[in-house]
CSV table of C-alpha atoms in Angstrom, one decimal:
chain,number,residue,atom,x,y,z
A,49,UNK,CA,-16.0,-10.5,-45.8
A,50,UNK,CA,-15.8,-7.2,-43.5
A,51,UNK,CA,-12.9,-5.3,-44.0
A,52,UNK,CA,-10.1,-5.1,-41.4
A,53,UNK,CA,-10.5,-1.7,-38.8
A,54,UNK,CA,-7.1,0.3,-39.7
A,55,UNK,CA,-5.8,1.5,-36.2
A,56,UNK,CA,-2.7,3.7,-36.6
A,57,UNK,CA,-0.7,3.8,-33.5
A,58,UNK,CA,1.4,7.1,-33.2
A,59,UNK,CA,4.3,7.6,-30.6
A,60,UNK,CA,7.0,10.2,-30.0
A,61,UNK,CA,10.1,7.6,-30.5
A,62,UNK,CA,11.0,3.8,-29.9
A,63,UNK,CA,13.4,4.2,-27.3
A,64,UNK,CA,13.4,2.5,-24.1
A,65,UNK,CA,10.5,3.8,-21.9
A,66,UNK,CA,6.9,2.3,-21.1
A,67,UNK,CA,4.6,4.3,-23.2
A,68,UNK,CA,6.6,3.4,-26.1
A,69,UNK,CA,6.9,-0.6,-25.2
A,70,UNK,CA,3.0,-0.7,-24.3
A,71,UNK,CA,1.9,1.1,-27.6
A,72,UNK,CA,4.3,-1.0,-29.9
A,73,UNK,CA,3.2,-4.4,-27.9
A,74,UNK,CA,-0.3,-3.4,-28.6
A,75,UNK,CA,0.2,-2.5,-32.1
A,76,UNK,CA,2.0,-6.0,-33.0
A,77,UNK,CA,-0.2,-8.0,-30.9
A,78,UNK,CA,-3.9,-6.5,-31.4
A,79,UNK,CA,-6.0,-9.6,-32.9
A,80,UNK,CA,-5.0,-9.2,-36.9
A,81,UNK,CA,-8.2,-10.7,-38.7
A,82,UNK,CA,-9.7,-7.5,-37.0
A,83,UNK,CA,-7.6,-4.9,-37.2
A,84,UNK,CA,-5.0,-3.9,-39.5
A,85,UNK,CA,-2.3,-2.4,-37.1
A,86,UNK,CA,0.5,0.4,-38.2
A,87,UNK,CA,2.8,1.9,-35.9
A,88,UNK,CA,3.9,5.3,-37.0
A,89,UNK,CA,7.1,7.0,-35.3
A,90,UNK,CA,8.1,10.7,-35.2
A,91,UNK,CA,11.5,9.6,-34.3
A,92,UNK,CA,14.5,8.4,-36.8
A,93,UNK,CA,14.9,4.3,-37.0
A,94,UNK,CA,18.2,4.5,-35.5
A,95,UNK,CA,17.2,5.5,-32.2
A,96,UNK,CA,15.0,2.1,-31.8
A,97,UNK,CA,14.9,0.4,-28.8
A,98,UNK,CA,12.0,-2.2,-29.9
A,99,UNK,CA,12.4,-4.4,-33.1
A,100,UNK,CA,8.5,-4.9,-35.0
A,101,UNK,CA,8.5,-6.8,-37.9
A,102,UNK,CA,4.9,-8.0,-38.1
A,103,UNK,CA,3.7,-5.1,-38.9
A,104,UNK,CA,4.3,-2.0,-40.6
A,105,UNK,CA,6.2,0.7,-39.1
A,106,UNK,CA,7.1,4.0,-40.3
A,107,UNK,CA,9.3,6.3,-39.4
A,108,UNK,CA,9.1,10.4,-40.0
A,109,UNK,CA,12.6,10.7,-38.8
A,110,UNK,CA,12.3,13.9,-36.7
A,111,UNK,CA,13.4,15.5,-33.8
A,112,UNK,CA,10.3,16.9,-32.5
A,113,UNK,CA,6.9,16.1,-32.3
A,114,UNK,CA,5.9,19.6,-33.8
A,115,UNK,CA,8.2,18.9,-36.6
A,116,UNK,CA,6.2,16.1,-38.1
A,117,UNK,CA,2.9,17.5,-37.8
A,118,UNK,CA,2.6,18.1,-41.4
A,119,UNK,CA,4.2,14.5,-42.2
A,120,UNK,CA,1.5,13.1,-39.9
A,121,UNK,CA,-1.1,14.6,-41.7
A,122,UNK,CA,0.1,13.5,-45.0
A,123,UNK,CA,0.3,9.9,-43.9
A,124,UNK,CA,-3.7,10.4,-42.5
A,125,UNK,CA,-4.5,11.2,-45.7
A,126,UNK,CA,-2.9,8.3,-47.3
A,127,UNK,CA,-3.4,5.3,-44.8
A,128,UNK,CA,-7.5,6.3,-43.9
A,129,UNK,CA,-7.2,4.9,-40.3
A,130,UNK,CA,-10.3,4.4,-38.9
A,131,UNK,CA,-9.1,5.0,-35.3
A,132,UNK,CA,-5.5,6.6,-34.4
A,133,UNK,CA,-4.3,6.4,-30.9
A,134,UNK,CA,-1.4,8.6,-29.5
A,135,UNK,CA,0.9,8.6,-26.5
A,136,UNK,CA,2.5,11.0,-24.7
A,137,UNK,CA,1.0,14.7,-23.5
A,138,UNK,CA,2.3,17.6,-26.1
A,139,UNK,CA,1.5,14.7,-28.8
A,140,UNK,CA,-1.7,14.3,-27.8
A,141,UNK,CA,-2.1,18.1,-27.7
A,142,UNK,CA,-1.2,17.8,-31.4
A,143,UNK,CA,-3.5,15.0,-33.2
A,144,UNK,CA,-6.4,16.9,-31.2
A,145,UNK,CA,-5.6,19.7,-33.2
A,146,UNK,CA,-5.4,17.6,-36.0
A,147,UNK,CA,-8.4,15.7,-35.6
A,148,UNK,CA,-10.4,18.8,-36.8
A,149,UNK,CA,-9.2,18.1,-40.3
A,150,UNK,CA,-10.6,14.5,-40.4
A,151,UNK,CA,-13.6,14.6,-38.4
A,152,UNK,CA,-14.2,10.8,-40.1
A,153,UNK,CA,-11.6,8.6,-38.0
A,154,UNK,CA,-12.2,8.2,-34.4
A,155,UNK,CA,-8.9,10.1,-32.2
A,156,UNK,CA,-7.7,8.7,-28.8
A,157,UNK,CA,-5.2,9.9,-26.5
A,158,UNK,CA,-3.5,7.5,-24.1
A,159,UNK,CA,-2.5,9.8,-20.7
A,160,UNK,CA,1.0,8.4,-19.3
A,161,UNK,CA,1.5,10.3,-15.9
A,162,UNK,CA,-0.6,11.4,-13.3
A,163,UNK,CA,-0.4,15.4,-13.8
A,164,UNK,CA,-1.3,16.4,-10.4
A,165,UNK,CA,0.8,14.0,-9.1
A,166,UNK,CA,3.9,15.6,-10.9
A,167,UNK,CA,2.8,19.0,-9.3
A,168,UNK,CA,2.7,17.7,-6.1
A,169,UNK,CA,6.6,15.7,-6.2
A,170,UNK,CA,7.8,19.0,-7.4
A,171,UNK,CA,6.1,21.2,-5.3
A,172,UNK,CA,5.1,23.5,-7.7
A,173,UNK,CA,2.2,26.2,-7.0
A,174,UNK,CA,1.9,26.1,-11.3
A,175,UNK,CA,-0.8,27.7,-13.5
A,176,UNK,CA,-1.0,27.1,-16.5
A,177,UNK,CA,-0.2,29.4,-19.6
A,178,UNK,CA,-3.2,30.3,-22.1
A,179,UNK,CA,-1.5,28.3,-24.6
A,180,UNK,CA,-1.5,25.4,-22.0
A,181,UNK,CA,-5.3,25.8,-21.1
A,182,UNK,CA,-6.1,26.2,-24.6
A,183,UNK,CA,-4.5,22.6,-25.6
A,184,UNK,CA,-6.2,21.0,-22.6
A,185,UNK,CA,-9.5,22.4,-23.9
A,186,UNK,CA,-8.9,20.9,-27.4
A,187,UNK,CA,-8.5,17.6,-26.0
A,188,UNK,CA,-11.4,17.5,-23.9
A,189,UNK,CA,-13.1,18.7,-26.7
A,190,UNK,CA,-12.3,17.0,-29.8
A,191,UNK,CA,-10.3,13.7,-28.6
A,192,UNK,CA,-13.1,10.8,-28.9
A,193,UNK,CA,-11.7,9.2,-26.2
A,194,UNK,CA,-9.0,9.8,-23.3
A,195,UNK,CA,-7.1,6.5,-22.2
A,196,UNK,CA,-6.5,6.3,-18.7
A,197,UNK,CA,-3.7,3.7,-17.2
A,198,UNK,CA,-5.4,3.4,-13.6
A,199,UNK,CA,-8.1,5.2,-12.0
A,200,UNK,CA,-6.2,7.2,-10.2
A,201,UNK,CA,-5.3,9.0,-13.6
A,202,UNK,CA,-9.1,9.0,-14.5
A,203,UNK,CA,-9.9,10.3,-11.1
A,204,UNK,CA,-7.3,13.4,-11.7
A,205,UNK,CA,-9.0,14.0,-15.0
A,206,UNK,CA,-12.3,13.9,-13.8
A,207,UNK,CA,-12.3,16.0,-10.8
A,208,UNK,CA,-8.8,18.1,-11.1
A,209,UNK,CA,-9.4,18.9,-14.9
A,210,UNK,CA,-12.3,18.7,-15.7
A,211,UNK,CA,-12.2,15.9,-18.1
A,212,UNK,CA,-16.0,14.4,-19.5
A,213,UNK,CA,-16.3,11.2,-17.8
A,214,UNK,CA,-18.0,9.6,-20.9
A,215,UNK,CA,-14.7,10.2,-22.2
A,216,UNK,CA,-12.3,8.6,-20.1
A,217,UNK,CA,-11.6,4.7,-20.1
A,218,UNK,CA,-9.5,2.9,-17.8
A,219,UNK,CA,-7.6,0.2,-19.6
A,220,UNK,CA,-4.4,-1.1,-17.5
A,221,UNK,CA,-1.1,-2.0,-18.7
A,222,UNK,CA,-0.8,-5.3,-19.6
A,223,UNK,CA,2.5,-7.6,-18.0
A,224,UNK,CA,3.4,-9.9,-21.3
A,225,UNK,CA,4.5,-13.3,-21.2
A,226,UNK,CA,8.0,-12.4,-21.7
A,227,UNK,CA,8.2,-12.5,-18.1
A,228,UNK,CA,8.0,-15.8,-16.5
A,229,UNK,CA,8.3,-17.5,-13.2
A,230,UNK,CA,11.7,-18.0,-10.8
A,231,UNK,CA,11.7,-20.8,-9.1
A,232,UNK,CA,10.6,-21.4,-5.6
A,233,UNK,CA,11.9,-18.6,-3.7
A,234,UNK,CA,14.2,-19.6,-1.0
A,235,UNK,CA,15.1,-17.9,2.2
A,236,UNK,CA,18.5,-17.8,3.4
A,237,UNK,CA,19.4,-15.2,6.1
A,238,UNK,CA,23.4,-15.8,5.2
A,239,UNK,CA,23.2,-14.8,2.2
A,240,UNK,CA,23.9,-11.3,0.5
A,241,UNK,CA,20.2,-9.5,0.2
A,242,UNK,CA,19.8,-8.7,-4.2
A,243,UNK,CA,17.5,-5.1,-4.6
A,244,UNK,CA,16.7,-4.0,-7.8
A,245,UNK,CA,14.6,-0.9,-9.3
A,246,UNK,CA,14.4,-0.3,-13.0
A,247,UNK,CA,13.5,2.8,-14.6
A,248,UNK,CA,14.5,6.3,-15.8
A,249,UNK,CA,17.3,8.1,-13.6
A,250,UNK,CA,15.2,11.2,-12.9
A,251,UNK,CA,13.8,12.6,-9.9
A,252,UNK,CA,10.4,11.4,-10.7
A,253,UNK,CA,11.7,8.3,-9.7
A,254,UNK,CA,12.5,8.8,-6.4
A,255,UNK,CA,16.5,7.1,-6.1
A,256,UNK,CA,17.4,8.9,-3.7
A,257,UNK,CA,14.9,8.2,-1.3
A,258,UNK,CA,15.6,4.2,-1.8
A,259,UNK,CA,19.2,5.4,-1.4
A,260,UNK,CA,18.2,6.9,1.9
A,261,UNK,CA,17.2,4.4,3.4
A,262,UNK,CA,19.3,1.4,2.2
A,263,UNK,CA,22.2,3.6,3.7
A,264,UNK,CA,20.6,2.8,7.2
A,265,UNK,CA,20.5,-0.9,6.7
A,266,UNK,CA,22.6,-3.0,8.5
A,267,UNK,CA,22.7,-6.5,6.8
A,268,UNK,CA,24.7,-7.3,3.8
A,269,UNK,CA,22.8,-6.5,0.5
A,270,UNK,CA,23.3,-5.3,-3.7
A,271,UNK,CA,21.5,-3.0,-4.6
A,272,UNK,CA,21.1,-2.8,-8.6
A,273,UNK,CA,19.8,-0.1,-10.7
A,274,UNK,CA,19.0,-0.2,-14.3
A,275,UNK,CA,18.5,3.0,-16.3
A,276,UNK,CA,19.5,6.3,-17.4
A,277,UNK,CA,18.6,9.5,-17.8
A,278,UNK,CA,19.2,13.5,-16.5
A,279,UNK,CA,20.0,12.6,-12.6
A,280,UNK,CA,22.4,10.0,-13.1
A,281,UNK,CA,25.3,12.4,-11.9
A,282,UNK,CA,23.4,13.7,-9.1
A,283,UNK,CA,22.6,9.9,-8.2
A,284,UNK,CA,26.2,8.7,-8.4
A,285,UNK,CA,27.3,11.7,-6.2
A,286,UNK,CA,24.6,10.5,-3.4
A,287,UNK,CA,26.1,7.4,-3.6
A,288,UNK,CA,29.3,8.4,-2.8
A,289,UNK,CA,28.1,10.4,-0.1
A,290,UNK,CA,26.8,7.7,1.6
A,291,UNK,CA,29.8,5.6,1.3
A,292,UNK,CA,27.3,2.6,-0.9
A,293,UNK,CA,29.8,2.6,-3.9
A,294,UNK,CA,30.4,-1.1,-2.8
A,295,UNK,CA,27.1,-1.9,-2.5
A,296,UNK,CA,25.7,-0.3,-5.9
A,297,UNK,CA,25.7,-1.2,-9.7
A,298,UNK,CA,24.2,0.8,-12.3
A,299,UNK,CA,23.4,-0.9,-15.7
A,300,UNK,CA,22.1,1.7,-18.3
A,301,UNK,CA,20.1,-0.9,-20.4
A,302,UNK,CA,19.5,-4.5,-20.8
A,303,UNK,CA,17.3,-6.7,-22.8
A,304,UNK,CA,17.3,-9.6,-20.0
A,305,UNK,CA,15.0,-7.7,-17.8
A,306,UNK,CA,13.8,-11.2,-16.4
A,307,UNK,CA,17.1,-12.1,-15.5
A,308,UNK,CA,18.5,-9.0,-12.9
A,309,UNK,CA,14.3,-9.4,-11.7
A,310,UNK,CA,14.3,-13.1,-11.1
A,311,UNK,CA,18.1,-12.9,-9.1
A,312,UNK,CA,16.7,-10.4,-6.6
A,313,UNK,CA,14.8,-10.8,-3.0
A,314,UNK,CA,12.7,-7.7,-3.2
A,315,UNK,CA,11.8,-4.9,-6.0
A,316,UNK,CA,12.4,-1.5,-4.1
A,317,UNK,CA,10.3,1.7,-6.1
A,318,UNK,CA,10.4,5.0,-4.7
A,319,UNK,CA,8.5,7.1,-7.2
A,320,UNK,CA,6.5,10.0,-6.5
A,321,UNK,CA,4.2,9.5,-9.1
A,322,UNK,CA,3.4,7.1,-12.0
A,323,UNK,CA,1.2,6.1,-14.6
A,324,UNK,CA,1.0,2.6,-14.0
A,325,UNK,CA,4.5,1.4,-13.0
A,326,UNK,CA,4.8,-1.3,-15.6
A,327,UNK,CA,8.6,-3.2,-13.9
A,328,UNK,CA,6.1,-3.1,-11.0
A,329,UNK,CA,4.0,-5.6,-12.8
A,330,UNK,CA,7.0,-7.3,-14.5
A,331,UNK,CA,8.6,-8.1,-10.9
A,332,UNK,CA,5.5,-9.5,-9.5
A,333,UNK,CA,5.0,-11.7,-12.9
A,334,UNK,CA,8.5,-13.2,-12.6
A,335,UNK,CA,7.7,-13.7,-8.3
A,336,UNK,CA,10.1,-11.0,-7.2
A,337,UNK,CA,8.1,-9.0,-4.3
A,338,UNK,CA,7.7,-5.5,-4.2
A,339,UNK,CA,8.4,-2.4,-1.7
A,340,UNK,CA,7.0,0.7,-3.2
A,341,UNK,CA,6.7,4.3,-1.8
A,342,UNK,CA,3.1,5.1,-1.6
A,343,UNK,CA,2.2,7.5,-4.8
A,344,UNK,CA,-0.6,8.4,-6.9
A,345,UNK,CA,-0.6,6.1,-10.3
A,346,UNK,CA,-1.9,2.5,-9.7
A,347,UNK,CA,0.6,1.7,-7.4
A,348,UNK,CA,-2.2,0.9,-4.7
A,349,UNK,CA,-4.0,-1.4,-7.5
A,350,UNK,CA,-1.1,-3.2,-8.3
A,351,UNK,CA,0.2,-4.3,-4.9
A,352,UNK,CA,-2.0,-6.8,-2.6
A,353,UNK,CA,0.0,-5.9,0.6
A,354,UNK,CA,1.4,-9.3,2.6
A,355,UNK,CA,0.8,-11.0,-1.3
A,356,UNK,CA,2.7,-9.3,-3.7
A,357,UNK,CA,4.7,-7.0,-2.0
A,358,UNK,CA,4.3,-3.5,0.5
A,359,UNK,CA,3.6,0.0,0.3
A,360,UNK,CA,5.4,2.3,2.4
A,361,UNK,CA,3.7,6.1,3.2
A,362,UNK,CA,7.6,7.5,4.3
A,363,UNK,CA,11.0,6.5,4.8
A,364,UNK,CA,10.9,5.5,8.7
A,365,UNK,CA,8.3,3.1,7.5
A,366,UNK,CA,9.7,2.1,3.9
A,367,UNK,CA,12.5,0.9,6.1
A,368,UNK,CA,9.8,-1.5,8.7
A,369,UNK,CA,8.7,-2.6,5.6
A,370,UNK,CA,11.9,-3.5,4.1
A,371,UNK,CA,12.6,-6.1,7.4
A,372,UNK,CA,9.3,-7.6,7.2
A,373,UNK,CA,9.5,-8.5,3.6
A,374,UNK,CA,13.0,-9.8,4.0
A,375,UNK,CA,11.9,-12.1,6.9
A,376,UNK,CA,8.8,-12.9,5.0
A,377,UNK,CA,8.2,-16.2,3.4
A,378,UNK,CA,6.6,-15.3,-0.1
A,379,UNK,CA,4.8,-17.7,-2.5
A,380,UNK,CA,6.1,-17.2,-6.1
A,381,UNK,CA,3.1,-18.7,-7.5
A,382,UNK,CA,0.7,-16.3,-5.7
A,383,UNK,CA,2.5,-13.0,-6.5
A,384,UNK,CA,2.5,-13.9,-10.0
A,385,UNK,CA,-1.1,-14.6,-9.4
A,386,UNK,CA,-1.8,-11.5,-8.2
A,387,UNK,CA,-0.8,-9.7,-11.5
A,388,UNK,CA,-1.5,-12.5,-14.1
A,389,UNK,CA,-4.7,-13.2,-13.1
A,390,UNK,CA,-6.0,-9.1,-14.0
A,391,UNK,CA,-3.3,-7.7,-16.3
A,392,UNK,CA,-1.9,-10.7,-18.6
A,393,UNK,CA,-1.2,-10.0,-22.3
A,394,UNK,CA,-4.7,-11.9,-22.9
A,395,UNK,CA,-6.7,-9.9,-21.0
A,396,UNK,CA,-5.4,-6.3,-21.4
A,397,UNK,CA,-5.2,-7.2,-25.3
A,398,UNK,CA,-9.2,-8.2,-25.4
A,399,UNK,CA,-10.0,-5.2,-23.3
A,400,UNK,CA,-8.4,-2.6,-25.6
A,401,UNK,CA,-10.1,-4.9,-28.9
A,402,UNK,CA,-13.5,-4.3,-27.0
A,403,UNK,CA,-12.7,-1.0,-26.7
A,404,UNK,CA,-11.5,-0.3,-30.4
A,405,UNK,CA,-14.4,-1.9,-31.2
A,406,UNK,CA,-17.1,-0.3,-29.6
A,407,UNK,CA,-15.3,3.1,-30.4
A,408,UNK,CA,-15.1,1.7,-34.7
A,409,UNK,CA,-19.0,1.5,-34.2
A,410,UNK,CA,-20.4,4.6,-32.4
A,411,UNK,CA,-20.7,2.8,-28.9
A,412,UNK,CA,-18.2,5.2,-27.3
């Protein structure tokens, strides 16, 4: 019998966040009479968001990434992977560098953000430092393989960085089938409008845009936001500002995502950029619609506009939107569709089995 492919999975931390939920989902889930999975964690245990008990996980307990290069290199040497995959920039930046001590085991770094995109939202004329150059040159150069969550991220590569394109893959998030369908959504002008945007308080995010706007509405609504992070001073103040402290609750984390999603009429997300907005896909899956600030990051692949939800390209029209997609009847079924039917557990989870595989025997 064929030995199992060892895949070592290595992330930052298991707090709350997207890269670390998609990396420990593909980890636990990856088809197990193939590959023997391990999920290794600079972090400490007690900041753990995620709970994985079908497959090992290891900690290193530190604070920093840099901190546990030398613990990660230890564990290489133990374990043998056949394939490590990574998350996060400056931790990619590291197992490149690392990958020149075991030229044997195939190393891939899975991009989160579109960079360019983050230049743009912050306005930023940046150039890079040599150090900073010289870390993007290691991964182009000695990463096997560059994960890309949509293509506008292997677009930025490509012609902004100057990324090989034989390098670059485009695998998608995958929406998981934690998140199930409402029931029939029902239309009732009398009644209170629910919002809802998930996701890290940080300007990235784009809050106080949605806030913006949602002061100039004139119907009754909730708006609900659940998160934390650096802004969520700034955000409260804004708040007040605009006199919405009857109209707003902030949650800073729950484990019933499906619940807050599958109470609301519309998903609102104002980011400037994104990776590949995973609540996006969560609030289609449960049949919540979506209004989303056009940005670079798979936003434009995720939403079918009039089936799933809107884009908006400003505020004025963010606001348009917002009316028509509150006087719109939506189908349930169909925006779950929409996302089911291209980035379900099933067929994200064979994609990235293809892909280990091909990579396990030289295809790649």
């Amino acid at each position: 019998m064929q030995r199992r492919i060892k895949v070592l999975f290595v992330i930052p931390s298991l707090r709350a966040g997207g890269a670390e939920r998609v990396m420990s989902f593909l980890a636990e889930n990856i088809n197990k009479n193939q590959f023997e999975a391990r999920l290794l964690v600079i972090g400490s245990e007690e900041s753990k968001s995620y709970c994985i008990t079908s497959i090992p996980v290891i900690f290193l307990g530190k604070d920093r990434v840099r901190d546990g290069i030398f613990s990660i290199f230890r564990y290489l040497s133990d374990f043998k992977p056949d394939i490590v995959i990574s998350a996060i920039a400056h931790l990619n930046n590291f197992m490149a560098l690392l990958s020149l001590l075991f030229p044997q085991i195939k190393f891939v770094g899975r991009e989160t953000i579109v960079r360019t995109g983050v230049l743009n939202y912050t306005n930023r004329n940046y150039k890079p430092s040599i150090l900073s150059r010289f870390l993007q040159q290691i991964q182009k150069s000695y990463l096997d393989a560059i994960i890309c969550q949509s293509n506008d991220m292997k677009h930025d590569l490509l012609h902004n960085y100057g990324y090989p394109e034989d390098k670059l893959f485009v695998l998608n998030n995958p929406v998981t089938k934690n998140f199930v369908l409402k029931d029939r959504i029902k239309r009732n002008t009398k009644v209170k409008k629910q919002f809802i945007t998930i996701g890290r308080l940080v300007k990235q995010k784009g809050y106080l845009r949605i806030l913006s706007a949602l002061a100039q509405l004139e119907i009754a609504f909730h708006y609900t936001i659940i998160g934390n992070g650096d802004e969520k001073e700034l955000i409260y103040d804004y708040i007040k500002s605009k006199n919405l402290e009857d109209k707003v609750t902030h949650i800073n984390f729950t484990d019933n995502v499906q619940l807050y999603l599958a109470k609301s009429d519309l998903y609102l997300q104002g980011s400037y950029v994104e990776g590949f907005p995973n609540a996006l896909l969560e609030s289609c899956a449960v049949g919540t619609p979506v209004l989303a600030f056009e940005a670079l990051g798979g936003i434009s692949e995720i939403v079918q506009e009039g089936i799933n939800g809107f884009t908006a390209n400003d505020e004025s029209d963010f606001l348009q939107k917002l009316t028509i997609a509150l006087e719109k009847e939506w189908d349930a079924k169909q925006i779950n569709h929409s996302v089911t039917s291209r980035y379900s557990e099933e067929i994200i989870l064979d994609k990235y089995e293809v892909f280990f595989l091909k990579l396990y025997k030289n295809l790649i």
